mmCIF file of C-alpha atoms in Angstrom:
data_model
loop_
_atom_site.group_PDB
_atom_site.id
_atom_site.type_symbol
_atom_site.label_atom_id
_atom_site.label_comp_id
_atom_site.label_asym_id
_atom_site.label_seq_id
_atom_site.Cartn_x
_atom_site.Cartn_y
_atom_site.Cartn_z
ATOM 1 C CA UNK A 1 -6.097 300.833 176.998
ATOM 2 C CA UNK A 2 -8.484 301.979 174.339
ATOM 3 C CA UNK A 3 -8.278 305.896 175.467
ATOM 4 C CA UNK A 4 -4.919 305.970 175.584
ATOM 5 C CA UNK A 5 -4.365 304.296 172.195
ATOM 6 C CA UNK A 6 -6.463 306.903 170.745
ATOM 7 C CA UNK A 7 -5.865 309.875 172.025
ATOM 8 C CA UNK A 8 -2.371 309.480 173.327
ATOM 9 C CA UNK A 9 -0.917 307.063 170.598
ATOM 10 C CA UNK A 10 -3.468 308.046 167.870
ATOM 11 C CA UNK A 11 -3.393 304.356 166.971
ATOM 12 C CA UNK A 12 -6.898 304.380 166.223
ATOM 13 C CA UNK A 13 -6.579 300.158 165.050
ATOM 14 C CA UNK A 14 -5.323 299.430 168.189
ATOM 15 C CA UNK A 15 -8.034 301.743 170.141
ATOM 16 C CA UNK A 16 -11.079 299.789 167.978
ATOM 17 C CA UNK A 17 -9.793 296.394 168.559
ATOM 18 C CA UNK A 18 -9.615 297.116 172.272
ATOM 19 C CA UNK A 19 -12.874 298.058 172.442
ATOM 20 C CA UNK A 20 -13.839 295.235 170.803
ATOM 21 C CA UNK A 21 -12.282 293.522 173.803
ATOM 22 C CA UNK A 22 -13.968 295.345 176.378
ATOM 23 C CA UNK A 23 -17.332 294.750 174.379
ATOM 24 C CA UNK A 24 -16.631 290.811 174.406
ATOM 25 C CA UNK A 25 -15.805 291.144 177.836
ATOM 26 C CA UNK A 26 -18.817 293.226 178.936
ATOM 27 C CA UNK A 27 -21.283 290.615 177.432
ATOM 28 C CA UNK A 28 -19.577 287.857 179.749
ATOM 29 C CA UNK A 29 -21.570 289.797 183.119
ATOM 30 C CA UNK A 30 -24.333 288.544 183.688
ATOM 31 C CA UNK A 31 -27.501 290.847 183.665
ATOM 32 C CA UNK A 32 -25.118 293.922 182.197
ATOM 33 C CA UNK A 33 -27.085 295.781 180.738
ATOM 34 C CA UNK A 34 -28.318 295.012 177.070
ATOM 35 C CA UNK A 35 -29.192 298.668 176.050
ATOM 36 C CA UNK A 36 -25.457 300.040 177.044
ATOM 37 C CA UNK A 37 -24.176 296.804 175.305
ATOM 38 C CA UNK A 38 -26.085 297.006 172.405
ATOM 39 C CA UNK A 39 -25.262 301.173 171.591
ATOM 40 C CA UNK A 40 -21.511 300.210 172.303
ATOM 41 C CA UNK A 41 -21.741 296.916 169.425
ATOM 42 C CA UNK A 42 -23.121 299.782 167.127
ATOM 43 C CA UNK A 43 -20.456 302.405 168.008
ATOM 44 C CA UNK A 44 -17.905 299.829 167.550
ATOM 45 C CA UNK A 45 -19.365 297.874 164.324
ATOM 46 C CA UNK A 46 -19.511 301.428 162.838
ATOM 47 C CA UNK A 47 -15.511 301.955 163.598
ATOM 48 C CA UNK A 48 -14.504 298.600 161.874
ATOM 49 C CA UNK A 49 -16.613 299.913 158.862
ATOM 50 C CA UNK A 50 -14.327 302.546 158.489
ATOM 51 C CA UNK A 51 -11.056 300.838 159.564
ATOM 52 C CA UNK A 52 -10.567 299.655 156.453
ATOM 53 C CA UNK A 53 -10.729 303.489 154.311
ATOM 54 C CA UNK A 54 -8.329 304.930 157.227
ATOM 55 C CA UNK A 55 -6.136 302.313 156.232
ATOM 56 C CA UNK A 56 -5.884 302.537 152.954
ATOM 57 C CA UNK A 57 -5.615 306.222 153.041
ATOM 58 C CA UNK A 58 -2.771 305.822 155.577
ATOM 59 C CA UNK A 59 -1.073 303.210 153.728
ATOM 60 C CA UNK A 60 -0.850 306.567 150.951
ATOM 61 C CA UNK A 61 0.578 308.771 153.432
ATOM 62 C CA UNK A 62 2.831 306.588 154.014
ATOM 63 C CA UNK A 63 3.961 305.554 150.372
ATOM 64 C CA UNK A 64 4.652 309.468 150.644
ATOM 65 C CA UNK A 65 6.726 309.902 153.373
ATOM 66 C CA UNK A 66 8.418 306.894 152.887
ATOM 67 C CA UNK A 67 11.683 308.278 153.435
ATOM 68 C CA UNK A 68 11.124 310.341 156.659
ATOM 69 C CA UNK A 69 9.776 307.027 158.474
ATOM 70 C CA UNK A 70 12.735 304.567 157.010
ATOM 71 C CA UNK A 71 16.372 305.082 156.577
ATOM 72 C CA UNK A 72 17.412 305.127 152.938
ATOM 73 C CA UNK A 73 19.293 301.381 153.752
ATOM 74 C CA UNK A 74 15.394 300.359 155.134
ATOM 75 C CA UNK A 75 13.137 301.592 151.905
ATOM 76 C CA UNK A 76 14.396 299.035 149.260
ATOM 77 C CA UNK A 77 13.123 296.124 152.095
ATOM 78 C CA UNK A 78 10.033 297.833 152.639
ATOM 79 C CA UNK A 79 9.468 297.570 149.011
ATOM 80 C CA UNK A 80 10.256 294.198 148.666
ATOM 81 C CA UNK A 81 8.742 292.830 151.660
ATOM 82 C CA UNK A 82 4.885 294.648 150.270
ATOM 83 C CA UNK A 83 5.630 293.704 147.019
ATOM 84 C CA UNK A 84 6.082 289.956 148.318
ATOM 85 C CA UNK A 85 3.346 290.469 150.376
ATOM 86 C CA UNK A 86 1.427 292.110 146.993
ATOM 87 C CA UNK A 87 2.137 288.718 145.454
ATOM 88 C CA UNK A 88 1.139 286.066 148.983
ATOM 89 C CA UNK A 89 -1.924 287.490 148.931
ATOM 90 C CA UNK A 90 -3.397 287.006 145.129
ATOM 91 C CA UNK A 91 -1.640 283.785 145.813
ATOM 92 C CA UNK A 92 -3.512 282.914 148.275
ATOM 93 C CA UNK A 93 -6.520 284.066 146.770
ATOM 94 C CA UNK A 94 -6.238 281.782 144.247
ATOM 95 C CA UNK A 95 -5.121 278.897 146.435
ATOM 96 C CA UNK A 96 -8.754 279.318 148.062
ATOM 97 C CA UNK A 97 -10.904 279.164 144.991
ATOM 98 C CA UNK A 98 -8.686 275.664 143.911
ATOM 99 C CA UNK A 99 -10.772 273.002 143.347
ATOM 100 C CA UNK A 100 -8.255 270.831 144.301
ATOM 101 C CA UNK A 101 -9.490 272.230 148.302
ATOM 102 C CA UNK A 102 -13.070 270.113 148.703
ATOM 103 C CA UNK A 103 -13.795 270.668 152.224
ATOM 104 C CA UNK A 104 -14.327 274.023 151.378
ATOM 105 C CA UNK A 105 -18.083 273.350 152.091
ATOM 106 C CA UNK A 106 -17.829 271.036 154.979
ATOM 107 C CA UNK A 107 -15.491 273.253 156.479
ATOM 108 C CA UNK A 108 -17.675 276.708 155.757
ATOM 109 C CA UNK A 109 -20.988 274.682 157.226
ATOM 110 C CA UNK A 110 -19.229 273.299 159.751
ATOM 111 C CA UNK A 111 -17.860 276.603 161.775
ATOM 112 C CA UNK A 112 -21.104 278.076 161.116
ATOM 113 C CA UNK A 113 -22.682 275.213 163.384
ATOM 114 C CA UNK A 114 -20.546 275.379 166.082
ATOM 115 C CA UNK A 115 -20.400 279.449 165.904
ATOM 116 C CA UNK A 116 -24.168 279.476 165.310
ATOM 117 C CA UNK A 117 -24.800 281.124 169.123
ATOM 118 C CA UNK A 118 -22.843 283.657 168.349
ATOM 119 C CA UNK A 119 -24.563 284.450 165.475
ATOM 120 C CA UNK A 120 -27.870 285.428 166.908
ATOM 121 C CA UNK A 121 -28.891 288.644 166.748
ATOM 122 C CA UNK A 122 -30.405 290.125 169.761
ATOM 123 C CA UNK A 123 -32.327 292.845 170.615
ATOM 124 C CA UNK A 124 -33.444 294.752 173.798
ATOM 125 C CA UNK A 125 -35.856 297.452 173.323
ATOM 126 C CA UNK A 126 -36.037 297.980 177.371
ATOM 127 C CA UNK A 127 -39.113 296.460 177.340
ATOM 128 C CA UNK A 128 -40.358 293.142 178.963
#
C-alpha cells in the first residue's frame, strides 16, 4: 500500500505510483467527490515533479556506496549492465528521430484521438 511503501519501506517511487493508482481508481466512483479528487491529482502531480531529482540524487548515493549494496563479484556487472543501458538509451534516442520511422505523425495524432477524453481538464470549484 502507498503508506506502507513510504513510511515503512521508504520507497517513495513505489508510494507515488500507488497513489497514482488509488487516484485512477477513485475517479472510476461515480459522484466521488471532485474537490477531494482534484487536491489529491495536485498532491500527486506535484510528487512525480520531483520523482525525477530524488532519483537522480539517489542514483549518486548510490554510485557512492556502491560497494556496501553489491558484493565485490556484483560491482563490475552493475557497471556494465548501466553502461549498456548508458548506450540503449542514446540509441534509442536516435532510433526515434530516424527518418527512416514515418508514422511518427500518424502515430503521435493518432493516440492523441483516441486518448483525447482523458485529456480534458476539469475543474470543480464546488459551485453549480
Amino acid at each position: 500500500d502507498a503508506i506502507g511503501s513510504y513510511v515503512v519501506k521508504e520507497n517513495y517511487k513505489e508510494a507515488i505510483e500507488t497513489f497514482g493508482l488509488i487516484i485512477r481508481l477513485l475517479n472510476t466512483i461515480e459522484n466521488f467527490d471532485k474537490m477531494v479528487l482534484e487536491y489529491a491529482q495536485s498532491i500527486y502531480e506535484g510528487y512525480e515533479k520531483v520523482l525525477p531529482l530524488y532519483d537522480s540524487i539517489m542514483k549518486k548515493e548510490i554510485d557512492i556506496n556502491i560497494a556496501k549494496i553489491f558484493p565485490a563479484n556484483h560491482i563490475p556487472l552493475f557497471n556494465n549492465v548501466q553502461k549498456a543501458n548508458a548506450t540503449y538509451n542514446k540509441l534509442i534516442n536516435f532510433a526515434m528521430v530516424s527518418p527512416a520511422l514515418k508514422r511518427r505523425k500518424s502515430i503521435w495524432y493518432g493516440i492523441l484521438e483516441k486518448e483525447s477524453s482523458n485529456l480534458i481538464i476539469n475543474m470543480y470549484s464546488g459551485k453549480k
